[in-house]
Coordinates of C-alpha atoms in Angstrom, one line a residue:
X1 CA -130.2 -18.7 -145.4
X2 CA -126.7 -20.2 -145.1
X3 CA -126.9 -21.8 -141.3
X4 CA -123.2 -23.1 -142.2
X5 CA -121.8 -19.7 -141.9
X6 CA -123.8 -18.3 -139.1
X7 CA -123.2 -22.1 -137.0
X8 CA -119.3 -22.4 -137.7
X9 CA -118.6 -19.0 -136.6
X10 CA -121.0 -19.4 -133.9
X11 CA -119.5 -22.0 -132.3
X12 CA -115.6 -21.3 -133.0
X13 CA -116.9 -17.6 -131.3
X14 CA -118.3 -19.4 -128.1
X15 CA -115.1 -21.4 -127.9
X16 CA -112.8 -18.4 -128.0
X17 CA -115.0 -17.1 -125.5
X18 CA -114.8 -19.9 -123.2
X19 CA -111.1 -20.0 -123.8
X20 CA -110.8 -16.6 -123.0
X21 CA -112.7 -16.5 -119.7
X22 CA -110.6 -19.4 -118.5
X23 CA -107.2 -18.4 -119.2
X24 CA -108.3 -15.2 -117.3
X25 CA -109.5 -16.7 -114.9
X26 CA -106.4 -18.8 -114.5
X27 CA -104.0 -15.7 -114.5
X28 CA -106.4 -14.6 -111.7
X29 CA -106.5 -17.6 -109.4
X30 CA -102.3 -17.9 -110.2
X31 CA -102.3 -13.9 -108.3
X32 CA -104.8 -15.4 -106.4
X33 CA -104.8 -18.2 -104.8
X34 CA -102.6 -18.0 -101.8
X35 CA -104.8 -15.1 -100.4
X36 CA -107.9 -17.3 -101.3
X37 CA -106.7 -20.0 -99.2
X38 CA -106.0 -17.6 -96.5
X39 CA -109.9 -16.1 -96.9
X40 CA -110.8 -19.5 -96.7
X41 CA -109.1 -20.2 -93.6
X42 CA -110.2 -17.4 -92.0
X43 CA -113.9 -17.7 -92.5
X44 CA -116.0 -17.5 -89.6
X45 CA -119.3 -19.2 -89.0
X46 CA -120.7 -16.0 -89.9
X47 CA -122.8 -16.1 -93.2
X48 CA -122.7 -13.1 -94.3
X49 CA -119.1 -12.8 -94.2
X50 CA -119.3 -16.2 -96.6
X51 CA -121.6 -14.6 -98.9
X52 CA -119.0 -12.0 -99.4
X53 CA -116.6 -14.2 -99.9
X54 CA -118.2 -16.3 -102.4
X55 CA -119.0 -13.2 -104.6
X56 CA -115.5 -12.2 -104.1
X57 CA -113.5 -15.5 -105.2
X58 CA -116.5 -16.3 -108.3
X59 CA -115.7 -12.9 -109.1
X60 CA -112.0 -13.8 -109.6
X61 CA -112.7 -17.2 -111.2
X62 CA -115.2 -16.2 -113.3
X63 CA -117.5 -19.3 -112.5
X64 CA -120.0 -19.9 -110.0
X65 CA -120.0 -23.9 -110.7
X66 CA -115.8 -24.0 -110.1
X67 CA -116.7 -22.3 -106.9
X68 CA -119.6 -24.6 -105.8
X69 CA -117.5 -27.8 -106.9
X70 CA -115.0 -26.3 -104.7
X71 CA -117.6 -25.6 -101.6
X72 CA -118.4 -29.3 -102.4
X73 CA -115.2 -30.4 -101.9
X74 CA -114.4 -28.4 -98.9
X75 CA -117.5 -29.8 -96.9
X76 CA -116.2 -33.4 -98.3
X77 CA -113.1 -32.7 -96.8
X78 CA -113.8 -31.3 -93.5
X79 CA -112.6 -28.1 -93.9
X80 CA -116.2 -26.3 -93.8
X81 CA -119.2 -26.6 -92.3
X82 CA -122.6 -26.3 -94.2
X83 CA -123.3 -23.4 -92.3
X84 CA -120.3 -22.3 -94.2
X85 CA -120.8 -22.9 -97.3
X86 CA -124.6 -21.9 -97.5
X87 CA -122.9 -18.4 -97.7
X88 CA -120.3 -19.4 -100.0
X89 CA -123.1 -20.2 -102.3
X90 CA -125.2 -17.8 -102.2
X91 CA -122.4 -15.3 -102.7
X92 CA -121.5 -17.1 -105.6
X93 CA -124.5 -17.0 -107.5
X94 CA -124.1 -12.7 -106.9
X95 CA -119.7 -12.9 -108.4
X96 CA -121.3 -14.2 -111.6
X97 CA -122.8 -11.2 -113.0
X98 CA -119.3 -10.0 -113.3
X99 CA -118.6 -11.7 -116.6
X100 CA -122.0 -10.2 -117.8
X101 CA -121.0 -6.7 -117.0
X102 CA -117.7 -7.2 -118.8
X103 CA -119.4 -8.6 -121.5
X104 CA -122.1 -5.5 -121.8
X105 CA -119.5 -2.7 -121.3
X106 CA -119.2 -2.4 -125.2
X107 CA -123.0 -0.9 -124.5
X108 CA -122.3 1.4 -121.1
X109 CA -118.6 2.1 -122.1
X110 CA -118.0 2.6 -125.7
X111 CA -114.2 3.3 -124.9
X112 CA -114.1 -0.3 -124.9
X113 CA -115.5 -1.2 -128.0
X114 CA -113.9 -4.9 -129.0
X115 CA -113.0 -3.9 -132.5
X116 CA -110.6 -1.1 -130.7
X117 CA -109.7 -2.8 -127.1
X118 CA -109.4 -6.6 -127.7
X119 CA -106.5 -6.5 -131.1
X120 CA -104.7 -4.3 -128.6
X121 CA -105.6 -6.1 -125.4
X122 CA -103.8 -9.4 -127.0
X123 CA -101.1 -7.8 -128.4
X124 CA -100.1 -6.2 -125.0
X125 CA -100.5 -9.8 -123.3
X126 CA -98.5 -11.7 -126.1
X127 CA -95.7 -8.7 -125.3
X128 CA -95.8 -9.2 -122.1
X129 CA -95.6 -13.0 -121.8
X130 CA -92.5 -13.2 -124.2
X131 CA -90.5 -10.3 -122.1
X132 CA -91.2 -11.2 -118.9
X133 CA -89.9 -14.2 -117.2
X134 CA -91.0 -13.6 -113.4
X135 CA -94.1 -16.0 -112.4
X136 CA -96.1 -12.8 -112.0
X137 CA -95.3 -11.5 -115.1
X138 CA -96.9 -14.6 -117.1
X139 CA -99.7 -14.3 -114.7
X140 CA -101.0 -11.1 -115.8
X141 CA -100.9 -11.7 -119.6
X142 CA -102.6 -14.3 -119.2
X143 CA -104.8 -12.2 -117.9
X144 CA -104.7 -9.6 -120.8
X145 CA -104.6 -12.2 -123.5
X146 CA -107.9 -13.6 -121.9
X147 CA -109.5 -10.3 -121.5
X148 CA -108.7 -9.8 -125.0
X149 CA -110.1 -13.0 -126.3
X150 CA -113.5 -12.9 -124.4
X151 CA -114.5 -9.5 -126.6
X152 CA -112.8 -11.1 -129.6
X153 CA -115.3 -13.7 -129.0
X154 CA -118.3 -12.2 -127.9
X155 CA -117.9 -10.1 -131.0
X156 CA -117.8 -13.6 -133.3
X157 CA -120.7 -14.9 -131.9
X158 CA -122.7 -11.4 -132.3
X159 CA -121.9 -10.8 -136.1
X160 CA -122.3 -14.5 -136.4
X161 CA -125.8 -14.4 -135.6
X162 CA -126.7 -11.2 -137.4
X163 CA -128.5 -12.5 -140.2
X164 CA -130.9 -14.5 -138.0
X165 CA -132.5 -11.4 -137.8
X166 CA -134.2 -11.7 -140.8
X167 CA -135.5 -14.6 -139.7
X168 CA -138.8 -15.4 -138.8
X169 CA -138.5 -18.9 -137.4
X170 CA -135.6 -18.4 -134.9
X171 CA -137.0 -14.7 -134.1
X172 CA -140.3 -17.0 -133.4
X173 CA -138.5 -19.4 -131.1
X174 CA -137.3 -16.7 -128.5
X175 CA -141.2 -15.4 -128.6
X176 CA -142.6 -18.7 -127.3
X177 CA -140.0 -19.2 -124.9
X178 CA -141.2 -15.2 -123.7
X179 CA -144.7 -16.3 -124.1
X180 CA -144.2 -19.9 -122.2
X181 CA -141.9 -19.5 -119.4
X182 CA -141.8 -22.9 -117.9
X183 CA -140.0 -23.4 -121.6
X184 CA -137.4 -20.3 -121.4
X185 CA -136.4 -21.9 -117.7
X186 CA -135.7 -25.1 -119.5
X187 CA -134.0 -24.0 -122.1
X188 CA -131.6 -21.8 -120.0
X189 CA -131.3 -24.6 -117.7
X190 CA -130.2 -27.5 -120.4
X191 CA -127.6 -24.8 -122.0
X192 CA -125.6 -24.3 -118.9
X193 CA -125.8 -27.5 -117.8
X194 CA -124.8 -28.8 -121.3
X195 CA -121.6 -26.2 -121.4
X196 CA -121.2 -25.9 -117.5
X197 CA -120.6 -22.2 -117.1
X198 CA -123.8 -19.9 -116.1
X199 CA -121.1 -17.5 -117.4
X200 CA -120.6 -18.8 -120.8
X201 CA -124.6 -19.1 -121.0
X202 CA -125.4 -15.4 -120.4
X203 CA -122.6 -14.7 -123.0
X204 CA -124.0 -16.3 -125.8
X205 CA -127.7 -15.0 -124.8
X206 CA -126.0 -11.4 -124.8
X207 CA -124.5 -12.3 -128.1
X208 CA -127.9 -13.1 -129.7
X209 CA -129.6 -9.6 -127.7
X210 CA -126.6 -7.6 -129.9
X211 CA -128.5 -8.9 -132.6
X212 CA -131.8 -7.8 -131.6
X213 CA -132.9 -11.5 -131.3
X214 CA -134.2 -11.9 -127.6
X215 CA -137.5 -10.6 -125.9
X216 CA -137.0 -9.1 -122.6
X217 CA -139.3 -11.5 -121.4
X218 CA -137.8 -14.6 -122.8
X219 CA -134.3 -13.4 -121.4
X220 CA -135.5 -13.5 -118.2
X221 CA -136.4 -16.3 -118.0
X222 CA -133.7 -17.7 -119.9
X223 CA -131.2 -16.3 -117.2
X224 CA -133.4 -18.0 -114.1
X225 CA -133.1 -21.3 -115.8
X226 CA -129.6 -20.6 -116.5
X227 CA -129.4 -20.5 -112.4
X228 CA -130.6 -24.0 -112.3
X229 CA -128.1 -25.3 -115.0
X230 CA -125.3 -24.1 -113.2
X231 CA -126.0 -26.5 -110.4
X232 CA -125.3 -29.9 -112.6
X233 CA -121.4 -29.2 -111.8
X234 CA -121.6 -29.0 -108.0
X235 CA -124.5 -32.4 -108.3
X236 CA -121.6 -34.3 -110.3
X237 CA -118.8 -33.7 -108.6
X238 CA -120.9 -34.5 -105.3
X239 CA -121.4 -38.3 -106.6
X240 CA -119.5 -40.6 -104.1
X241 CA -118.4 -38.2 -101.9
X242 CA -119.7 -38.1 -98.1
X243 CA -123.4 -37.1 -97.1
X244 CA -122.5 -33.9 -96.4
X245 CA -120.9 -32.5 -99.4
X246 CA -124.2 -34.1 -101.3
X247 CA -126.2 -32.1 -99.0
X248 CA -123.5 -29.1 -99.8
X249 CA -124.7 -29.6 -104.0
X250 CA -128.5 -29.9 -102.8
X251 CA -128.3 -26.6 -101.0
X252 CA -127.1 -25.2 -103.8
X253 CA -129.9 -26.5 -106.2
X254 CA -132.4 -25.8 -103.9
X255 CA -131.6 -22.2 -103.3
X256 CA -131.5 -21.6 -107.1
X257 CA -135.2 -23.4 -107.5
X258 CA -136.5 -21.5 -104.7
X259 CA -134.8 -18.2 -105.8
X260 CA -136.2 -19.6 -109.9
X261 CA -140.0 -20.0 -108.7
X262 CA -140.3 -16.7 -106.4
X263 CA -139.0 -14.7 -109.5
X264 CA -141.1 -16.7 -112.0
X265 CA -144.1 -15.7 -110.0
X266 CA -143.4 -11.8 -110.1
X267 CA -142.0 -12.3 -114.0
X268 CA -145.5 -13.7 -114.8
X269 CA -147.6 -11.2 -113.0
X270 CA -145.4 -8.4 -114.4
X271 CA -145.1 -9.4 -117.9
X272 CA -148.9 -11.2 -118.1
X273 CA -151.0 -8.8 -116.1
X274 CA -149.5 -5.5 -114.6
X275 CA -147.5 -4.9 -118.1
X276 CA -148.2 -7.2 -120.7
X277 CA -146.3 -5.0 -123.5
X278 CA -143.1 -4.4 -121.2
X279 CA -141.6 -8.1 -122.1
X280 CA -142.1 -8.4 -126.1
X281 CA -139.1 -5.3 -126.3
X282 CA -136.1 -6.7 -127.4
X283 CA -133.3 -6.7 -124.5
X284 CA -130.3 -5.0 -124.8
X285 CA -127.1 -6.2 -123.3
X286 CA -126.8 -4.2 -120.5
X287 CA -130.1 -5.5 -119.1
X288 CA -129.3 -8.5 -119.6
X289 CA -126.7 -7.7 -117.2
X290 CA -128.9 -6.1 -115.2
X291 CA -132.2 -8.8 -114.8
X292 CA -128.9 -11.7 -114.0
X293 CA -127.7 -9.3 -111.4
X294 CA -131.3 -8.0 -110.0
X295 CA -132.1 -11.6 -109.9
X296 CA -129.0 -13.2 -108.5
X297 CA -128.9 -10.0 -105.3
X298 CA -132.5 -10.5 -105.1
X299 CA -132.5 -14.4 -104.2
X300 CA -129.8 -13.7 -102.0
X301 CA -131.4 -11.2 -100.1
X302 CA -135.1 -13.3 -99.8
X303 CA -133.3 -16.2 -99.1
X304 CA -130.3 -15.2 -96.9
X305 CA -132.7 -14.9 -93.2
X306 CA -134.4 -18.6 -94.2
X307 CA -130.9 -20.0 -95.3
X308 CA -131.2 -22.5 -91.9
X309 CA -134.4 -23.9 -93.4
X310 CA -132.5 -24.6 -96.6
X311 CA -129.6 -26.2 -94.9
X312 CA -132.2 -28.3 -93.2
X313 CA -134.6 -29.0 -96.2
X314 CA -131.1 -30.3 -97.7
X315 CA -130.6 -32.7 -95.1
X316 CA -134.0 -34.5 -94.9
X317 CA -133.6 -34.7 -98.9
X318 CA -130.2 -36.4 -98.9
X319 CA -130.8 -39.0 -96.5
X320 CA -127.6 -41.5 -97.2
X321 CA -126.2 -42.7 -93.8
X322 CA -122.1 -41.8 -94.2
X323 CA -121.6 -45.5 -92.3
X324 CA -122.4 -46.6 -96.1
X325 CA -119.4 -44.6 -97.6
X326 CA -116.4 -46.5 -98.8
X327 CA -114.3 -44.9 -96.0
X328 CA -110.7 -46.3 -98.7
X329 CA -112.0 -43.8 -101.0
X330 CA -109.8 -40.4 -101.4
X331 CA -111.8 -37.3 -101.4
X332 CA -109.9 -35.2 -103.5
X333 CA -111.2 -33.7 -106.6
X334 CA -108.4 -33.1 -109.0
X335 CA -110.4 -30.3 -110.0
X336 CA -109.4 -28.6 -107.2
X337 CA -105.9 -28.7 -108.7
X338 CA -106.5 -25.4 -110.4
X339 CA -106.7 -23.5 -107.4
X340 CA -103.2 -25.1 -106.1
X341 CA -103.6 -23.3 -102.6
X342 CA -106.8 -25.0 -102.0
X343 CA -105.8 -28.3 -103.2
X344 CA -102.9 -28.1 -101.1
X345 CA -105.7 -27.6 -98.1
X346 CA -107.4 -30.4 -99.0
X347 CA -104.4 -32.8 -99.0
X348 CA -104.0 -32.0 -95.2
X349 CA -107.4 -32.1 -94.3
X350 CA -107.6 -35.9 -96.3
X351 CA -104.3 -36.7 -94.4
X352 CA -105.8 -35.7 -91.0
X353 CA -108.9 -38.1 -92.3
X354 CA -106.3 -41.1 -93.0
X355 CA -104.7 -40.3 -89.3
X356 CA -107.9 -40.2 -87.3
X357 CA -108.6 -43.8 -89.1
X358 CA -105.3 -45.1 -87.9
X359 CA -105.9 -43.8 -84.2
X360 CA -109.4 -46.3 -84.2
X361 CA -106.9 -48.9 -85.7
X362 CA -104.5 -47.9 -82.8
X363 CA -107.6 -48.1 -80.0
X364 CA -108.5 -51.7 -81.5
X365 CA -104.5 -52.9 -81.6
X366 CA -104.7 -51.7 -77.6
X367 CA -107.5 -53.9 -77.2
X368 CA -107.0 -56.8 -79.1
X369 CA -103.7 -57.6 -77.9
X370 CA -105.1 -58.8 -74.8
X371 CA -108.7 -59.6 -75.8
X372 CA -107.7 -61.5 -78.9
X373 CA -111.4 -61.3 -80.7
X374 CA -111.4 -62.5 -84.1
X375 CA -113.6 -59.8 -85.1
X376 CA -111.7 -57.1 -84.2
X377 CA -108.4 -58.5 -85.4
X378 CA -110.7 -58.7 -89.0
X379 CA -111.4 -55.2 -88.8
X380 CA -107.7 -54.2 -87.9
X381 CA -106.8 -55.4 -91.1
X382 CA -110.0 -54.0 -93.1
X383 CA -108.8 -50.6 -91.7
X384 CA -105.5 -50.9 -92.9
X385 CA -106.3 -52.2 -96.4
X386 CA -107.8 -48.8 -96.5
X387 CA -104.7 -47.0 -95.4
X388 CA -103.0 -48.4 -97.5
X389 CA -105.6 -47.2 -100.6
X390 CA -106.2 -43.7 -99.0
X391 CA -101.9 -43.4 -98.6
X392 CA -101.9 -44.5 -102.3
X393 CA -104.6 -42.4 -103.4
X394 CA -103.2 -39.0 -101.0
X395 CA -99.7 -40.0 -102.9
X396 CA -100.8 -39.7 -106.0
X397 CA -102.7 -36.5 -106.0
X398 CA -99.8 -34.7 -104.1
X399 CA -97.2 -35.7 -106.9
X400 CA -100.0 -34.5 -109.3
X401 CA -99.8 -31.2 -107.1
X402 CA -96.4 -30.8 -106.7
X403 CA -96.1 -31.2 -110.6
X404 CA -98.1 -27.5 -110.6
X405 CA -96.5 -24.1 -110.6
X406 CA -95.7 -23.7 -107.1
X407 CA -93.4 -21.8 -105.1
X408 CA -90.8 -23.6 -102.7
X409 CA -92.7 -22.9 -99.7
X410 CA -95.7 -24.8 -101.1
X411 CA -93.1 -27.6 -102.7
X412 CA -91.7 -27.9 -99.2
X413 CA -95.0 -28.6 -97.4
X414 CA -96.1 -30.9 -100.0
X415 CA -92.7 -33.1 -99.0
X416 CA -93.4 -32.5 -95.7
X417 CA -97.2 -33.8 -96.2
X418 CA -95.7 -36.8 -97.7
X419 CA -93.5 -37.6 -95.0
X420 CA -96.2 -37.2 -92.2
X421 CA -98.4 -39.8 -94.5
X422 CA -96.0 -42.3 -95.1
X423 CA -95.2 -42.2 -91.0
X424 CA -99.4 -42.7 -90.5
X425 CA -99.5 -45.7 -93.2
X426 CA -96.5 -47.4 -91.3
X427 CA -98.1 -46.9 -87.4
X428 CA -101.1 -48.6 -89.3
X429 CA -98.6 -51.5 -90.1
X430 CA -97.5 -51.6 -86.7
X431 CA -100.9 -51.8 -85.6
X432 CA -101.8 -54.8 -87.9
X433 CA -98.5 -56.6 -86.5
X434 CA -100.0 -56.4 -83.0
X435 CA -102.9 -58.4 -83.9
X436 CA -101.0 -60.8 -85.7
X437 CA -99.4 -61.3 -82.4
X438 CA -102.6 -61.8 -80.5
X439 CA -102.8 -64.5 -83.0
X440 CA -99.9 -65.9 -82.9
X441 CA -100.7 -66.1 -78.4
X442 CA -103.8 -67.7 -79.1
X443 CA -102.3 -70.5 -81.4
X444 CA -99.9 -71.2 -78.8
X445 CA -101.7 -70.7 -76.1
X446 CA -99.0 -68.9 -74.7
X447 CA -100.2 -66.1 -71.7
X448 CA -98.2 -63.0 -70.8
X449 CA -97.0 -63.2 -66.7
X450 CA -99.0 -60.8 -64.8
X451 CA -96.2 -58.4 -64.4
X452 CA -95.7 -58.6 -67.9
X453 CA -98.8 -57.9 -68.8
X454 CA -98.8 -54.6 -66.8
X455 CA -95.7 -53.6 -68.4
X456 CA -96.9 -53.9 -71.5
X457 CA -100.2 -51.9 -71.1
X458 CA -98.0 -49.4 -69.8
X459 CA -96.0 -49.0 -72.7
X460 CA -99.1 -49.3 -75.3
X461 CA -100.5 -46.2 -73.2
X462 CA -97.5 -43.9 -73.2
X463 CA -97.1 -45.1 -77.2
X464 CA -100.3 -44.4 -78.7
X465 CA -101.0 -41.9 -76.5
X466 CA -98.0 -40.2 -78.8
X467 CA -99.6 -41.1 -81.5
X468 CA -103.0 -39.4 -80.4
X469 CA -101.4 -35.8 -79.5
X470 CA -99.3 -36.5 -83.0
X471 CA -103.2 -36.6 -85.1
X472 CA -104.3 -33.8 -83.0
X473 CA -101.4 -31.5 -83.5
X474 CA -101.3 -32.1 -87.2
X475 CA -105.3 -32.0 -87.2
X476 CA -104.8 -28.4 -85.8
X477 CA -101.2 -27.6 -86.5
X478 CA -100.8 -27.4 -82.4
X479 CA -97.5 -27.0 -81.7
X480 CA -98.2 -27.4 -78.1
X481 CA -99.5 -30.8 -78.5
X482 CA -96.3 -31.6 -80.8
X483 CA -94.2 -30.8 -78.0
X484 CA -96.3 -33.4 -75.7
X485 CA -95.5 -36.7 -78.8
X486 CA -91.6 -35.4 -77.7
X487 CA -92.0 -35.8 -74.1
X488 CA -94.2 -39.1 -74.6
X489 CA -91.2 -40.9 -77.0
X490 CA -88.6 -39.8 -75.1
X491 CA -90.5 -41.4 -72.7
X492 CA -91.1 -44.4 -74.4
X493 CA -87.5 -44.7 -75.1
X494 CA -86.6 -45.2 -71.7
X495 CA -89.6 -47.4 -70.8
X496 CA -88.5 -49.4 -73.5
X497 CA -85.3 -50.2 -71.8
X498 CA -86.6 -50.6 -68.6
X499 CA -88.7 -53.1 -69.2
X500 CA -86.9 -54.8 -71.6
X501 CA -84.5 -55.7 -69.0
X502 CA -86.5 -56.5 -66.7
X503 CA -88.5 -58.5 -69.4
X504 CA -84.9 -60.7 -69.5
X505 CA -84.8 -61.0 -65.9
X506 CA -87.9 -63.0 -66.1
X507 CA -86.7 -64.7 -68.9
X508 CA -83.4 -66.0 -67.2
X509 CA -85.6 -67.4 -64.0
X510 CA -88.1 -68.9 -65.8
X511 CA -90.8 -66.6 -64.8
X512 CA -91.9 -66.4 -68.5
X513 CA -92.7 -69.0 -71.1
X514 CA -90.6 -68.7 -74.4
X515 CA -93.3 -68.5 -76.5
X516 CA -95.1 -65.3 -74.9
X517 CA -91.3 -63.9 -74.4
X518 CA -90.7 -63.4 -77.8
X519 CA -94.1 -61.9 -78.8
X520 CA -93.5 -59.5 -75.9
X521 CA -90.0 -58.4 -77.3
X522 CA -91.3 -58.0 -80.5
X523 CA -94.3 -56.0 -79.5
X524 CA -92.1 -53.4 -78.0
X525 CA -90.4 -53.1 -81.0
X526 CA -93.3 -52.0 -82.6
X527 CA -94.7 -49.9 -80.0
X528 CA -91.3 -48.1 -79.5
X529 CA -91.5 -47.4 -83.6
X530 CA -95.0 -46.6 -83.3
X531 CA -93.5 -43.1 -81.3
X532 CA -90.4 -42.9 -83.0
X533 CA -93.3 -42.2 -86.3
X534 CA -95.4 -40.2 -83.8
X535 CA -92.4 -38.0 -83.2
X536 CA -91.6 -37.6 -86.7
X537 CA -95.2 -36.3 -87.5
X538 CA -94.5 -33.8 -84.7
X539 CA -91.4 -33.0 -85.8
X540 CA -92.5 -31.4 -89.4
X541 CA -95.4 -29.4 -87.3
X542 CA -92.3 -27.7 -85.3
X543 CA -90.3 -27.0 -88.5
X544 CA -93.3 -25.7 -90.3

């Protein structure tokens, strides 16, 4: 037999197929992905409603593992809850089958047959791409051209594999994997996680069933092992990120063991006892179709009134304290990029992140100024060497964003974004200069008058005060709270230049050494910026 011809095709099938699904799916997520932010932003604590939701957006992007990596990085950043995104999950695992069903409707719908639909399909995307020249218009050939290249290469891969038939070896292969199932989870499991699409998996099983290659049995538990590969993704992107999104990837894998082993157990029974000539049939397409989707429903369904247990199970399993995370370390995933509406999320949440840093800079800068302690003057600037990586970082993956087909609305809050990071990175600076003028008291052993000293609490109050109600409103784009940073720098404003005077009144009758006079002038000067970049943060929030 000439494996050359049956591989090369094989494989240049499976990557048209790939290719297909994903510039589908891209077209999709392009129409898409503003309302899927907004679905996202509107979820509720309720699970159900996230299970919906998961099914609905893997539906769209054709892959349970981009949503997962995505649930992953939403938990990393804040922006859900793992209440959240247990539902997410487990209605991801149910939008999968879609693919399948697509896939099998050459069986169930012959008016689709690939030889007829996907020449066609292409032509009418390639038509469409080179007349139209609105976004929109590119958006859905893309989605025609993909639609046709999936059957184009589903079709490869099927005729590819035809002459395996007529062999015994290979035909032997899929019976042991029926006859052994811890075997057929493996092997489904090592596939997906090898090509990282559950979606691509079942393809290329449904490509060998059109040859008549695959045992019922051994299908199904090919497709529950497939369950299991499909986790890898989430697992990997989860490396370095907080304790949280690790526990949001071990949710995931535990649900799809749990779901694995309570349909193993009914497999065997059915297949080794009850009917032990139902699973040596050879599986059509359309079952294939629909054991994934029985399956995927099914777990979901055992699993959805225990999914607490799971959350919890996660937790004791991933143990990692987040005090041992590298707090300088930006968690964005640039795969996240090709959902740009999401992405853009994440940037704000990883902003608010950097801002909520600078406020416990702020708190310590407060302190310290009086207190002078080495050790928190040392951690002022450890924090601020990691603003300065996390503004970097945030930077750089916002440029990347920007670079992305978006409209001007999205390029506006991106320049926006940018603005309100580089006024958190330069309050950091601020901060750091107030310790080095604790420093510079101590070396001198210069002291602040007692009136001064009240002064100058007074100002540092109504300052980063500003600067709190500035994180809050952009944590929670609170216009109300914006308003307060207004009141609080104008007031700073004129405190500034009340006490300033009276700061030189002091001066002039010697109530004041020079030494603590000019460190007190100075330190105004950064306080007073410290609101005029608190006001600018709430600024954008009122033009938004």
């Amino acid at each position: 037999m000439d494996y050359v011809n049956i591989i090369v095709p094989f494989i240049g099938g499976l990557g048209m197929f790939i290719y297909g699904m994903q510039i589908m799916a891209q077209g999709l997520e392009n129409a898409a992905g503003n309302r899927m932010k907004s679905m996202l932003e509107a979820l509720t604590r309720n699970k159900f409603f996230g299970v919906l939701l998961g099914a609905l957006i893997t539906a769209v992007i054709q892959s349970s593992s981009a949503t997962t990596v995505m649930v992953v990085g939403f938990v990393n950043a804040g922006i859900m809850s793992l209440n959240q995104a247990m539902g997410v999950i487990m209605g991801a695992n149910i939008g999968t089958t879609v693919t399948g069903w697509l896939v099998s409707s050459v069986e169930w719908a012959k008016f689709l047959s690939p030889g007829n639909l996907a020449p066609i399909a292409i032509m009418l995307g390639v038509v469409v791409m080179l007349t139209g020249t609105r976004r929109s218009t590119k958006d859905i050939s893309s989605i025609i051209i993909g639609f046709g290249l999936l059957f184009v290469g589903i079709t490869t891969m099927s005729a590819s594999v035809a002459p395996l038939q007529d062999s015994e070896g290979f035909r032997n292969i899929f019976i042991t994997l029926g006859h052994n199932p811890f075997l057929g989870i493996i092997a489904g499991a090592v596939v997906t996680a090898v090509i990282q699409s559950s979606s691509a998996s079942v393809g290329i099983l449904q490509s060998l069933s059109a040859a008549g290659l695959v045992p019922f049995n051994a299908a199904v538990y090919i497709i529950m092992g497939q369950n299991i590969g499909t986790c890898v993704t989430a697992i990997m992107s989860s490396i370095g990120a907080k304790k949280t999104a690790k526990t949001a990837a071990v949710m995931h894998l535990l649900f799809n063991i749990i779901g694995t082993v309570l349909f193993s157990i009914v497999a065997i029974v059915l297949f080794k006892v009850v009917f032990p000539t139902a699973g040596t049939g050879m599986i059509t397409q359309t079952e294939i179709s629909t054991v994934h989707t029985i399956f995927n429903i099914g777990t979901t369904v055992l699993l959805f009134p225990v999914s607490d247990l799971i959350i919890k199970l996660a937790k004791k399993l991933e143990r990692e304290d987040d005090r041992d995370q590298d707090e300088s370390r930006v968690l964005l995933d640039e795969r996240m990029l090709e959902t740009p509406g999401i992405a853009l999320q994440s940037v704000v949440s990883e902003i608010a992140r950097m801002g909520k840093i600078v406020v416990r800079t702020a708190d310590r800068a407060e302190q310290v100024m009086f207190s002078k302690d080495d050790r928190q003057i040392r951690k002022i600037r450890e924090e601020e060497e990691t603003v300065d990586n996390l503004c970097s970082g945030i930077t750089g993956y916002a440029i990347q964003l920007s670079s992305l087909s978006l409209n001007e609305k999205e390029h506006q809050h991106i320049a926006s974004l940018l603005q309100t990071l580089s006024d958190m990175e330069r309050i950091s600076d601020y901060c750091e200069n107030i310790s080095e003028f604790a420093e510079t008291m101590t070396e001198r052993k210069a002291e602040f008058s007692e009136k001064g000293t009240a002064e100058l609490k007074e100002m540092m109050q109504v300052c980063f005060d500003s600067y709190r109600y500035a994180v809050e409103a952009f944590a929670g784009n609170d216009k109300e709270k914006a308003m307060k940073v207004i009141e609080k720098e104008s007031q700073a404003d004129e405190l500034e230049i009340q006490l300033r005077s009276a700061h030189m009144k002091r001066l002039a009758n010697n109530q004041c050494s020079t030494d603590a006079g000019i460190v007190y002038l100075d330190a105004l000067v950064c306080l007073e910026r410290i609101s005029d970049h608190s006001r600018n943060i709430a600024e954008e929030i009122l033009m938004s």
